[in-house]
């Protein structure tokens, strides 16, 4: 058994790095038991996020899909749920809504938005034209 190959896994290449993959059948018995005892999975996390709101559910889905191996995201997902307890569910939902508009989210982004109270600030309206100013020349200067 010493120096005997147990399994072969295909290397997963993504963005210039190799990522690991896990086949549960190849996991040691202790690891499988730990996974069972832990008691939560992606569906549990998504259900908890849905209780907060649709934007939080969207954020949780994106975080769960951000890594090749789903279990790597569980701590971030638990952190997102903890933010609802620390800052309130309404604030987390607003912060997730801001991220949803950008189509990008992470636990760190949500935490910064809540810490800096950006979820409570009014969003600046999109500026469609330049403001009037004496130093700004118009089209008549470019003939």
GROMACS .gro file of C-alpha atoms in nm:
model
  143
    1UNK     CA    1   0.000   0.000   0.000
    2UNK     CA    2   0.294   0.234   0.053
    3UNK     CA    3   0.367   0.434  -0.264
    4UNK     CA    4   0.065   0.282  -0.436
    5UNK     CA    5  -0.144   0.513  -0.658
    6UNK     CA    6  -0.497   0.547  -0.525
    7UNK     CA    7  -0.654   0.777  -0.786
    8UNK     CA    8  -0.580   0.997  -1.085
    9UNK     CA    9  -0.747   1.335  -1.127
   10UNK     CA   10  -0.755   1.555  -1.434
   11UNK     CA   11  -0.584   1.892  -1.378
   12UNK     CA   12  -0.829   2.181  -1.395
   13UNK     CA   13  -0.679   2.486  -1.562
   14UNK     CA   14  -0.850   2.821  -1.508
   15UNK     CA   15  -0.711   3.173  -1.556
   16UNK     CA   16  -0.348   3.068  -1.559
   17UNK     CA   17  -0.372   2.856  -1.244
   18UNK     CA   18  -0.446   2.494  -1.169
   19UNK     CA   19  -0.733   2.418  -0.933
   20UNK     CA   20  -0.795   2.106  -0.734
   21UNK     CA   21  -1.101   1.891  -0.754
   22UNK     CA   22  -1.242   1.641  -0.509
   23UNK     CA   23  -1.428   1.321  -0.575
   24UNK     CA   24  -1.618   1.233  -0.258
   25UNK     CA   25  -1.552   0.863  -0.313
   26UNK     CA   26  -1.180   0.935  -0.278
   27UNK     CA   27  -1.214   1.140   0.039
   28UNK     CA   28  -1.091   0.988   0.364
   29UNK     CA   29  -1.365   0.860   0.592
   30UNK     CA   30  -1.297   1.138   0.844
   31UNK     CA   31  -1.352   1.406   0.578
   32UNK     CA   32  -1.680   1.254   0.467
   33UNK     CA   33  -1.802   1.239   0.829
   34UNK     CA   34  -1.699   1.603   0.882
   35UNK     CA   35  -1.898   1.703   0.575
   36UNK     CA   36  -2.208   1.523   0.708
   37UNK     CA   37  -2.173   1.674   1.056
   38UNK     CA   38  -2.130   2.025   0.919
   39UNK     CA   39  -2.497   2.017   0.827
   40UNK     CA   40  -2.519   2.279   0.555
   41UNK     CA   41  -2.481   2.281   0.181
   42UNK     CA   42  -2.547   2.517  -0.111
   43UNK     CA   43  -2.924   2.467  -0.096
   44UNK     CA   44  -2.935   2.553   0.275
   45UNK     CA   45  -2.730   2.871   0.214
   46UNK     CA   46  -2.951   2.975  -0.079
   47UNK     CA   47  -3.268   2.919   0.126
   48UNK     CA   48  -3.131   3.135   0.409
   49UNK     CA   49  -3.036   3.408   0.160
   50UNK     CA   50  -3.383   3.398   0.004
   51UNK     CA   51  -3.534   3.469   0.347
   52UNK     CA   52  -3.338   3.797   0.345
   53UNK     CA   53  -3.432   3.894  -0.010
   54UNK     CA   54  -3.390   3.837  -0.380
   55UNK     CA   55  -3.073   4.048  -0.415
   56UNK     CA   56  -2.907   3.856  -0.132
   57UNK     CA   57  -3.012   3.530  -0.299
   58UNK     CA   58  -2.853   3.654  -0.622
   59UNK     CA   59  -2.534   3.744  -0.434
   60UNK     CA   60  -2.521   3.404  -0.264
   61UNK     CA   61  -2.559   3.226  -0.599
   62UNK     CA   62  -2.272   3.423  -0.749
   63UNK     CA   63  -2.045   3.355  -0.454
   64UNK     CA   64  -2.128   2.982  -0.467
   65UNK     CA   65  -2.037   2.975  -0.836
   66UNK     CA   66  -1.717   3.176  -0.792
   67UNK     CA   67  -1.498   2.873  -0.718
   68UNK     CA   68  -1.465   2.543  -0.897
   69UNK     CA   69  -1.513   2.350  -0.573
   70UNK     CA   70  -1.833   2.474  -0.407
   71UNK     CA   71  -1.722   2.393  -0.052
   72UNK     CA   72  -1.448   2.655  -0.083
   73UNK     CA   73  -1.717   2.924  -0.080
   74UNK     CA   74  -1.904   2.809   0.229
   75UNK     CA   75  -1.714   3.034   0.471
   76UNK     CA   76  -1.781   3.338   0.252
   77UNK     CA   77  -2.148   3.244   0.233
   78UNK     CA   78  -2.171   3.202   0.609
   79UNK     CA   79  -2.002   3.540   0.641
   80UNK     CA   80  -2.267   3.698   0.419
   81UNK     CA   81  -2.540   3.554   0.641
   82UNK     CA   82  -2.356   3.686   0.946
   83UNK     CA   83  -2.355   4.036   0.792
   84UNK     CA   84  -2.736   4.029   0.809
   85UNK     CA   85  -2.714   3.975   1.184
   86UNK     CA   86  -2.446   4.238   1.235
   87UNK     CA   87  -2.592   4.513   1.013
   88UNK     CA   88  -2.960   4.405   0.964
   89UNK     CA   89  -3.117   4.214   0.679
   90UNK     CA   90  -3.252   4.529   0.512
   91UNK     CA   91  -2.907   4.684   0.487
   92UNK     CA   92  -2.759   4.361   0.350
   93UNK     CA   93  -3.034   4.345   0.089
   94UNK     CA   94  -2.960   4.703  -0.021
   95UNK     CA   95  -2.587   4.632  -0.036
   96UNK     CA   96  -2.650   4.320  -0.245
   97UNK     CA   97  -2.873   4.529  -0.472
   98UNK     CA   98  -2.584   4.770  -0.535
   99UNK     CA   99  -2.361   4.476  -0.624
  100UNK     CA  100  -2.630   4.332  -0.848
  101UNK     CA  101  -2.630   4.650  -1.058
  102UNK     CA  102  -2.256   4.599  -1.115
  103UNK     CA  103  -2.302   4.225  -1.177
  104UNK     CA  104  -2.014   4.154  -0.941
  105UNK     CA  105  -2.015   4.047  -0.577
  106UNK     CA  106  -1.800   3.902  -0.303
  107UNK     CA  107  -1.815   3.883   0.074
  108UNK     CA  108  -1.551   4.157   0.092
  109UNK     CA  109  -1.751   4.391  -0.132
  110UNK     CA  110  -2.065   4.348   0.077
  111UNK     CA  111  -1.874   4.399   0.400
  112UNK     CA  112  -1.712   4.721   0.271
  113UNK     CA  113  -2.043   4.859   0.146
  114UNK     CA  114  -2.201   4.799   0.486
  115UNK     CA  115  -1.901   4.923   0.687
  116UNK     CA  116  -1.879   5.247   0.486
  117UNK     CA  117  -2.261   5.284   0.494
  118UNK     CA  118  -2.275   5.306   0.115
  119UNK     CA  119  -2.602   5.114   0.123
  120UNK     CA  120  -2.759   5.413   0.301
  121UNK     CA  121  -2.612   5.678   0.071
  122UNK     CA  122  -2.811   5.797  -0.225
  123UNK     CA  123  -2.667   5.683  -0.552
  124UNK     CA  124  -2.546   5.969  -0.768
  125UNK     CA  125  -2.758   6.005  -1.079
  126UNK     CA  126  -2.586   5.929  -1.406
  127UNK     CA  127  -2.449   6.246  -1.557
  128UNK     CA  128  -2.553   6.249  -1.920
  129UNK     CA  129  -2.405   6.584  -2.023
  130UNK     CA  130  -2.120   6.804  -1.912
  131UNK     CA  131  -2.207   7.081  -1.669
  132UNK     CA  132  -2.179   7.441  -1.788
  133UNK     CA  133  -1.843   7.593  -1.709
  134UNK     CA  134  -1.641   7.887  -1.852
  135UNK     CA  135  -1.341   7.664  -1.923
  136UNK     CA  136  -1.537   7.414  -2.130
  137UNK     CA  137  -1.537   7.509  -2.498
  138UNK     CA  138  -1.828   7.420  -2.721
  139UNK     CA  139  -1.839   7.293  -3.081
  140UNK     CA  140  -1.805   7.646  -3.222
  141UNK     CA  141  -1.440   7.648  -3.111
  142UNK     CA  142  -1.353   7.347  -3.323
  143UNK     CA  143  -1.417   7.462  -3.684
   0.00000   0.00000   0.00000
